[in-house]
CSV table of C-alpha atoms and ligand atoms in Angstrom, one decimal:
chain,number,residue,atom,x,y,z
A,27,MET,CA,-32.9,73.9,66.9
A,28,CYS,CA,-30.4,74.0,64.1
A,29,GLY,CA,-29.5,72.1,61.0
A,30,ILE,CA,-29.7,68.6,59.6
A,31,ILE,CA,-28.6,67.2,56.3
A,32,GLY,CA,-28.7,63.6,55.1
A,33,TYR,CA,-27.4,62.3,51.8
A,34,LEU,CA,-27.6,59.2,49.7
A,35,GLY,CA,-26.2,59.2,46.2
A,36,PRO,CA,-23.2,59.0,43.8
A,37,GLN,CA,-21.4,62.1,45.0
A,38,ASP,CA,-18.9,62.2,47.9
A,39,ALA,CA,-21.3,62.4,50.9
A,40,VAL,CA,-18.8,64.3,53.1
A,41,GLU,CA,-18.5,67.1,50.5
A,42,VAL,CA,-22.2,67.4,50.1
A,43,ILE,CA,-22.9,67.4,53.8
A,44,MET,CA,-20.2,69.9,54.7
A,45,ASP,CA,-21.4,72.3,52.0
A,46,GLY,CA,-25.0,71.8,53.2
A,47,LEU,CA,-24.1,72.5,56.8
A,48,ALA,CA,-22.3,75.7,55.7
A,49,ARG,CA,-25.5,76.8,54.1
A,50,LEU,CA,-27.5,76.1,57.3
A,51,GLU,CA,-25.0,78.1,59.4
A,52,TYR,CA,-27.3,81.1,59.4
A,53,ARG,CA,-29.6,79.1,61.8
A,54,GLY,CA,-26.9,79.4,64.5
A,55,TYR,CA,-25.3,76.5,66.3
A,56,ASP,CA,-22.7,75.6,69.0
A,57,SER,CA,-21.2,72.4,67.6
A,58,ALA,CA,-21.3,70.2,64.5
A,59,GLY,CA,-20.7,66.6,63.4
A,60,LEU,CA,-21.2,64.1,60.7
A,61,ALA,CA,-21.2,60.4,60.1
A,62,VAL,CA,-20.8,58.3,56.9
A,63,VAL,CA,-21.3,54.6,56.3
A,64,THR,CA,-18.0,53.2,55.2
A,65,GLY,CA,-17.3,50.5,52.6
A,66,GLN,CA,-16.8,48.1,55.5
A,67,GLY,CA,-20.3,48.7,56.8
A,68,ASP,CA,-19.3,50.8,59.8
A,69,PHE,CA,-20.1,54.3,60.9
A,70,ALA,CA,-17.2,56.8,60.7
A,71,VAL,CA,-17.9,59.8,62.8
A,72,ARG,CA,-16.3,63.3,63.2
A,73,ARG,CA,-17.6,65.8,65.7
A,74,ALA,CA,-16.4,69.2,67.0
A,75,GLN,CA,-17.5,71.8,69.4
A,76,GLY,CA,-17.7,75.3,67.9
A,77,LYS,CA,-17.6,76.5,64.4
A,78,LEU,CA,-17.9,74.3,61.3
A,79,SER,CA,-14.3,75.2,60.5
A,80,ARG,CA,-13.2,73.1,63.4
A,81,LEU,CA,-15.0,70.1,62.0
A,82,ALA,CA,-13.5,70.9,58.6
A,83,ALA,CA,-10.0,71.0,60.2
A,84,LYS,CA,-10.6,67.5,61.7
A,85,LEU,CA,-11.7,66.2,58.4
A,86,ALA,CA,-8.7,67.6,56.7
A,87,THR,CA,-6.3,65.7,59.1
A,88,ASP,CA,-8.5,62.7,59.3
A,89,PRO,CA,-10.5,62.4,56.1
A,90,LEU,CA,-13.6,60.4,55.4
A,91,SER,CA,-15.6,59.4,52.4
A,92,GLY,CA,-18.7,57.5,51.6
A,93,HIS,CA,-22.0,57.7,49.6
A,94,LEU,CA,-24.4,57.6,52.5
A,95,GLY,CA,-24.2,60.0,55.5
A,96,MET,CA,-25.7,62.6,57.8
A,97,GLY,CA,-24.6,65.9,59.2
A,98,HIS,CA,-25.8,68.2,62.0
A,99,THR,CA,-25.3,71.6,63.5
A,100,ARG,CA,-26.4,71.6,67.2
A,101,TRP,CA,-28.1,74.2,69.3
A,102,ALA,CA,-27.8,72.5,72.7
A,103,THR,CA,-31.0,72.0,74.7
A,104,HIS,CA,-30.0,69.0,76.8
A,105,GLY,CA,-26.4,68.8,77.8
A,106,ARG,CA,-23.6,71.3,77.3
A,107,PRO,CA,-22.2,72.2,73.9
A,108,SER,CA,-19.3,69.7,73.8
A,109,GLU,CA,-17.8,67.2,71.4
A,110,THR,CA,-19.4,64.3,73.2
A,111,ASN,CA,-22.8,65.8,73.1
A,112,ALA,CA,-22.5,66.8,69.4
A,113,HIS,CA,-24.5,64.7,67.0
A,114,PRO,CA,-24.6,62.1,65.3
A,115,HIS,CA,-25.4,59.8,68.2
A,116,LEU,CA,-24.9,56.0,67.8
A,117,ALA,CA,-26.3,52.9,69.3
A,118,HIS,CA,-25.3,49.5,67.9
A,119,ASP,CA,-26.1,49.6,64.2
A,120,VAL,CA,-28.1,52.8,64.4
A,121,ALA,CA,-27.0,56.5,63.9
A,122,VAL,CA,-29.2,59.5,64.5
A,123,VAL,CA,-29.1,63.3,64.0
A,124,HIS,CA,-31.9,65.3,65.6
A,125,ASN,CA,-33.2,68.8,65.8
A,126,GLY,CA,-35.8,69.4,68.5
A,127,ILE,CA,-36.5,68.2,72.0
A,128,ILE,CA,-37.6,64.8,73.4
A,129,GLU,CA,-39.7,65.7,76.3
A,130,ASN,CA,-40.0,62.3,77.9
A,131,TYR,CA,-36.3,61.4,77.4
A,132,LEU,CA,-35.5,60.8,81.1
A,133,GLU,CA,-38.2,58.2,81.6
A,134,LEU,CA,-37.2,56.5,78.4
A,135,LYS,CA,-33.5,56.7,79.3
A,136,ASN,CA,-34.1,55.0,82.7
A,137,GLU,CA,-36.1,52.3,81.0
A,138,LEU,CA,-33.3,51.7,78.5
A,139,ILE,CA,-30.6,51.7,81.2
A,140,GLN,CA,-32.6,49.0,82.9
A,141,ALA,CA,-32.5,47.1,79.7
A,142,GLY,CA,-28.7,47.3,79.7
A,143,HIS,CA,-28.1,50.2,77.3
A,144,GLU,CA,-25.1,52.5,78.1
A,145,PHE,CA,-25.2,56.1,77.2
A,146,SER,CA,-22.2,58.3,76.2
A,147,SER,CA,-23.8,61.8,76.1
A,148,GLU,CA,-26.0,64.0,78.2
A,149,THR,CA,-28.4,64.6,75.3
A,150,ASP,CA,-32.1,63.7,74.9
A,151,THR,CA,-31.2,62.7,71.3
A,152,GLU,CA,-29.1,59.7,72.2
A,153,ILE,CA,-32.2,57.9,73.5
A,154,VAL,CA,-33.7,57.9,70.0
A,155,ALA,CA,-30.7,55.9,68.7
A,156,HIS,CA,-31.0,53.5,71.6
A,157,LEU,CA,-34.8,53.2,71.3
A,158,VAL,CA,-34.5,52.3,67.6
A,159,ALA,CA,-31.6,49.8,68.3
A,160,ASN,CA,-33.7,48.3,71.1
A,161,GLN,CA,-36.6,47.8,68.8
A,162,LEU,CA,-34.3,46.1,66.2
A,163,LYS,CA,-33.1,43.8,68.9
A,164,ASN,CA,-36.6,43.0,70.1
A,165,GLY,CA,-38.2,41.8,66.9
A,166,ALA,CA,-38.8,44.9,64.7
A,167,ALA,CA,-39.0,43.8,61.0
A,168,GLY,CA,-36.2,46.3,60.0
A,169,LEU,CA,-35.1,49.9,60.4
A,170,GLU,CA,-38.4,51.3,59.2
A,171,ASP,CA,-40.5,49.2,61.6
A,172,ALA,CA,-38.1,50.0,64.4
A,173,VAL,CA,-38.3,53.7,63.8
A,174,ARG,CA,-42.1,53.7,63.7
A,175,ARG,CA,-42.2,51.8,67.0
A,176,ALA,CA,-39.7,54.1,68.6
A,177,LEU,CA,-41.4,57.3,67.5
A,178,GLY,CA,-44.6,55.9,68.9
A,179,ARG,CA,-43.0,56.2,72.3
A,180,ILE,CA,-41.6,59.7,72.0
A,181,ARG,CA,-43.2,62.9,73.1
A,182,GLY,CA,-41.7,66.2,71.9
A,183,SER,CA,-40.5,67.8,68.7
A,184,TYR,CA,-38.1,66.3,66.1
A,185,ALA,CA,-36.6,66.4,62.7
A,186,LEU,CA,-34.6,63.2,62.4
A,187,VAL,CA,-32.4,61.4,60.0
A,188,ILE,CA,-31.7,57.8,60.9
A,189,LEU,CA,-29.3,55.2,59.3
A,190,ASP,CA,-28.5,51.6,59.8
A,191,ARG,CA,-24.9,50.8,59.1
A,192,ARG,CA,-25.9,47.4,57.6
A,193,ARG,CA,-28.1,49.1,55.0
A,194,PRO,CA,-26.0,51.4,52.7
A,195,ASP,CA,-29.1,51.8,50.4
A,196,LEU,CA,-31.5,53.1,53.1
A,197,ILE,CA,-32.1,56.4,54.8
A,198,ILE,CA,-35.1,57.4,56.9
A,199,GLY,CA,-36.3,60.9,57.9
A,200,ALA,CA,-39.1,61.9,60.2
A,201,ARG,CA,-40.5,65.2,61.3
A,202,LYS,CA,-42.8,66.7,64.0
A,203,ASP,CA,-42.8,70.4,64.8
A,204,SER,CA,-39.3,70.8,63.4
A,205,PRO,CA,-38.6,71.4,59.7
A,206,LEU,CA,-37.4,68.7,57.2
A,207,VAL,CA,-37.5,68.7,53.4
A,208,LEU,CA,-36.7,66.0,50.9
A,209,GLY,CA,-34.6,66.9,47.8
A,210,LEU,CA,-34.6,64.7,44.7
A,211,GLY,CA,-31.3,64.8,42.8
A,212,GLY,CA,-30.1,62.7,39.9
A,213,PRO,CA,-30.9,59.0,39.6
A,214,GLY,CA,-30.7,57.4,43.0
A,215,GLU,CA,-29.7,60.6,44.7
A,216,TYR,CA,-31.6,62.0,47.7
A,217,PHE,CA,-31.2,64.8,50.2
A,218,LEU,CA,-32.9,65.4,53.5
A,219,ALA,CA,-32.4,68.8,55.2
A,220,SER,CA,-33.9,71.3,57.5
A,221,ASP,CA,-34.1,73.9,54.7
A,222,VAL,CA,-33.9,74.0,50.9
A,223,PRO,CA,-30.6,76.1,50.6
A,224,ALA,CA,-28.7,73.1,52.1
A,225,PHE,CA,-29.0,71.2,48.8
A,226,LEU,CA,-30.1,73.8,46.3
A,227,ALA,CA,-26.7,73.7,44.6
A,228,HIS,CA,-27.5,70.1,43.6
A,229,THR,CA,-31.3,70.1,42.9
A,230,ASN,CA,-34.4,72.3,42.8
A,231,ARG,CA,-36.8,69.3,43.0
A,232,VAL,CA,-38.3,69.3,46.4
A,233,VAL,CA,-40.9,67.4,48.5
A,234,PHE,CA,-42.1,69.4,51.5
A,235,LEU,CA,-42.9,67.1,54.3
A,236,ASN,CA,-45.7,67.6,56.8
A,237,ASP,CA,-45.7,67.1,60.6
A,238,GLY,CA,-46.1,63.4,61.3
A,239,ASP,CA,-44.5,62.3,58.1
A,240,LEU,CA,-42.0,59.5,57.9
A,241,VAL,CA,-40.0,59.2,54.6
A,242,VAL,CA,-38.2,56.0,53.7
A,243,ILE,CA,-35.7,56.2,50.9
A,244,LYS,CA,-34.5,52.8,49.6
A,245,GLY,CA,-33.8,50.9,46.4
A,246,GLY,CA,-33.8,54.2,44.3
A,247,ALA,CA,-37.3,55.3,45.4
A,248,TYR,CA,-38.9,57.1,48.3
A,249,GLN,CA,-42.2,56.7,50.1
A,250,VAL,CA,-43.9,59.0,52.6
A,251,SER,CA,-46.2,57.6,55.2
A,252,ASP,CA,-47.5,58.4,58.6
A,253,LEU,CA,-46.4,56.8,61.9
A,254,GLU,CA,-49.1,54.1,61.5
A,255,GLY,CA,-47.7,53.2,58.1
A,256,ARG,CA,-50.5,54.8,56.0
A,257,ASP,CA,-49.3,56.2,52.6
A,258,GLN,CA,-49.2,59.9,52.3
A,259,GLN,CA,-49.1,61.7,49.0
A,260,ARG,CA,-46.8,64.8,49.0
A,261,PRO,CA,-46.4,66.7,45.7
A,262,GLU,CA,-43.0,67.2,44.1
A,263,THR,CA,-42.3,70.9,43.6
A,264,THR,CA,-39.7,72.4,41.3
A,265,ILE,CA,-38.7,75.6,42.9
A,266,SER,CA,-37.5,78.5,40.9
A,267,TRP,CA,-35.6,80.3,43.6
A,268,SER,CA,-31.9,81.0,43.1
A,269,PRO,CA,-29.7,80.0,46.0
A,270,ALA,CA,-29.7,83.6,47.2
A,271,MET,CA,-33.5,83.8,47.0
A,272,ALA,CA,-33.8,80.5,48.8
A,273,GLU,CA,-31.8,81.8,51.7
A,274,LYS,CA,-34.5,84.5,52.0
A,275,ALA,CA,-37.2,81.8,51.9
A,276,GLY,CA,-39.4,83.8,49.6
A,277,TYR,CA,-39.1,87.1,51.6
A,278,LYS,CA,-38.2,90.3,49.8
A,279,HIS,CA,-35.1,90.9,51.8
A,280,PHE,CA,-33.3,89.5,54.9
A,281,MET,CA,-34.7,92.1,57.3
A,282,GLN,CA,-38.2,91.2,56.3
A,283,LYS,CA,-37.4,87.5,56.8
A,284,GLU,CA,-35.9,88.2,60.2
A,285,ILE,CA,-38.9,90.2,61.3
A,286,PHE,CA,-41.3,87.4,60.4
A,287,GLU,CA,-39.0,84.8,61.9
A,288,GLN,CA,-39.1,86.4,65.4
A,289,PRO,CA,-41.8,84.2,66.9
A,290,ARG,CA,-39.9,81.1,65.7
A,291,ALA,CA,-36.6,82.5,66.9
A,292,LEU,CA,-38.0,83.1,70.3
A,293,VAL,CA,-39.5,79.7,70.6
A,294,ASP,CA,-36.3,78.1,69.5
A,295,THR,CA,-34.2,80.1,71.9
A,296,LEU,CA,-36.4,79.3,74.9
A,297,ALA,CA,-36.9,75.7,73.9
A,298,GLY,CA,-35.4,73.4,76.6
A,299,ARG,CA,-34.6,76.5,78.8
A,300,ALA,CA,-38.0,77.6,80.0
A,301,LYS,CA,-41.6,76.3,79.9
A,302,ALA,CA,-44.7,78.4,79.5
A,303,GLY,CA,-46.4,78.8,82.9
A,304,GLU,CA,-43.5,77.4,84.9
A,305,PRO,CA,-41.2,79.6,87.0
A,306,GLU,CA,-38.0,77.4,86.6
A,307,VAL,CA,-35.4,78.2,83.9
A,308,PHE,CA,-32.6,75.9,82.8
A,309,LEU,CA,-29.4,77.1,81.4
A,310,PRO,CA,-27.4,73.9,81.3
A,311,ASP,CA,-25.1,75.0,78.5
A,312,LEU,CA,-24.0,77.9,80.7
A,313,GLY,CA,-23.7,75.8,83.8
A,314,LEU,CA,-26.3,77.9,85.6
A,315,ASP,CA,-29.2,76.6,87.6
A,316,SER,CA,-31.9,78.7,89.3
A,317,VAL,CA,-29.9,78.8,92.5
A,318,ALA,CA,-26.8,80.2,90.8
A,319,LEU,CA,-29.0,82.6,88.8
A,320,LYS,CA,-30.4,84.1,91.9
A,321,LYS,CA,-26.9,85.2,92.9
A,322,VAL,CA,-26.3,87.2,89.8
A,323,ARG,CA,-25.9,90.9,90.9
A,324,ARG,CA,-25.3,92.6,87.6
A,325,LEU,CA,-25.7,91.8,83.9
A,326,VAL,CA,-23.7,93.2,80.9
A,327,LEU,CA,-25.2,93.0,77.4
A,328,LEU,CA,-22.7,93.7,74.7
A,329,ALA,CA,-24.1,94.8,71.3
A,330,CYS,CA,-24.0,97.3,68.6
A,331,GLY,CA,-26.4,98.5,65.9
A,332,THR,CA,-29.8,96.6,65.8
A,333,SER,CA,-28.7,94.3,68.5
A,334,TRP,CA,-28.0,97.3,70.7
A,335,HIS,CA,-31.7,98.2,70.3
A,336,ALA,CA,-32.6,94.6,71.2
A,337,ALA,CA,-30.3,94.8,74.2
A,338,LEU,CA,-32.1,98.0,75.4
A,339,VAL,CA,-35.3,96.0,75.3
A,340,GLY,CA,-33.6,93.3,77.3
A,341,LYS,CA,-32.3,95.8,79.8
A,342,PHE,CA,-35.9,97.2,80.2
A,343,TRP,CA,-37.3,93.7,80.9
A,344,LEU,CA,-34.4,92.4,83.1
A,345,GLU,CA,-34.4,95.5,85.3
A,346,GLY,CA,-38.2,95.6,85.5
A,347,LEU,CA,-38.9,91.9,86.1
A,348,ALA,CA,-35.7,90.5,87.6
A,349,LYS,CA,-34.6,93.7,89.3
A,350,VAL,CA,-31.0,93.1,88.2
A,351,PRO,CA,-29.0,96.2,87.2
A,352,THR,CA,-28.2,95.7,83.5
B,1209,LIG,N1,-32.1,68.4,71.9
B,1209,LIG,C1,-31.0,68.0,71.1
B,1209,LIG,C2,-29.7,68.3,71.9
B,1209,LIG,O1,-29.6,69.0,72.8
B,1209,LIG,C3,-31.0,68.6,69.7
B,1209,LIG,C4,-30.7,70.1,69.7
B,1209,LIG,C5,-30.9,70.7,68.3
B,1209,LIG,O2,-32.0,70.9,67.9
B,1209,LIG,O3,-29.8,71.1,67.7
B,1209,LIG,O4,-28.7,67.7,71.5
């Protein structure tokens, strides 16, 4: 579960997005990507496995620009970390970036394949793009209606930014069990991101969204509603944190922040790899299934400093529970 940023406004979207992604790097990720809507009404996409610097290198040789776009750092849960699995994911006129897990993605994917959709990645996320595109094809009144209908079918957790390439004035965000905040910049300027530091260099006016919120930004205004379309009032907050304080999210220092983030870090790390109460584990990004894992004879944990202490705890559990010399 990593980082998202969406941007609509007068600045160069690529610069804003790359800067925002860099500020979300602390969340950890295995690949990154971005998409902008071009002047011709198309999506232009760049994706790269690995560090943001690899995405930046691609942009340097093959530059992009636009005023509406989205970026993503991925922590793979479904499908290996690879360029094809990196977000954004596209279907017809729709592009999506997503943090979280779509639990019923297989069932929805099969249904969409039956309806003639072709998939190009192994991710759960790609079904969101297809589901929205499918609703647009089957009578939804527009992107907003299509997103509402699509989300009604999804089980799982998500922070989403969704674009329609035919609508350069429209950006939609939604969240459930994954963070998403709205930033209000200058006139006609909006940011959507997993965390405030992503856009704090541009604005300190923030709307914190709740679980179940859908935010529609269009025609120079934004509106928050629930999935059924009922208006929701969310206060605009002016935050007084400096960029350095924002990275600490109100904690006194980074160590305190890390201590309090441990439950979340554990949940995020296990998400998609293990389920409470079920013995199976999945490590698709390492190419290991439970059969391959049973053959492991010895484990090596490489660490120093605090992570060495964490590794000692790991050794204690791995040797005690899995009986594998560590
Ligand atoms: N489940 C999605 C994937 O594997 C999103 C992962 C994330 O939160 O970065 O692509």
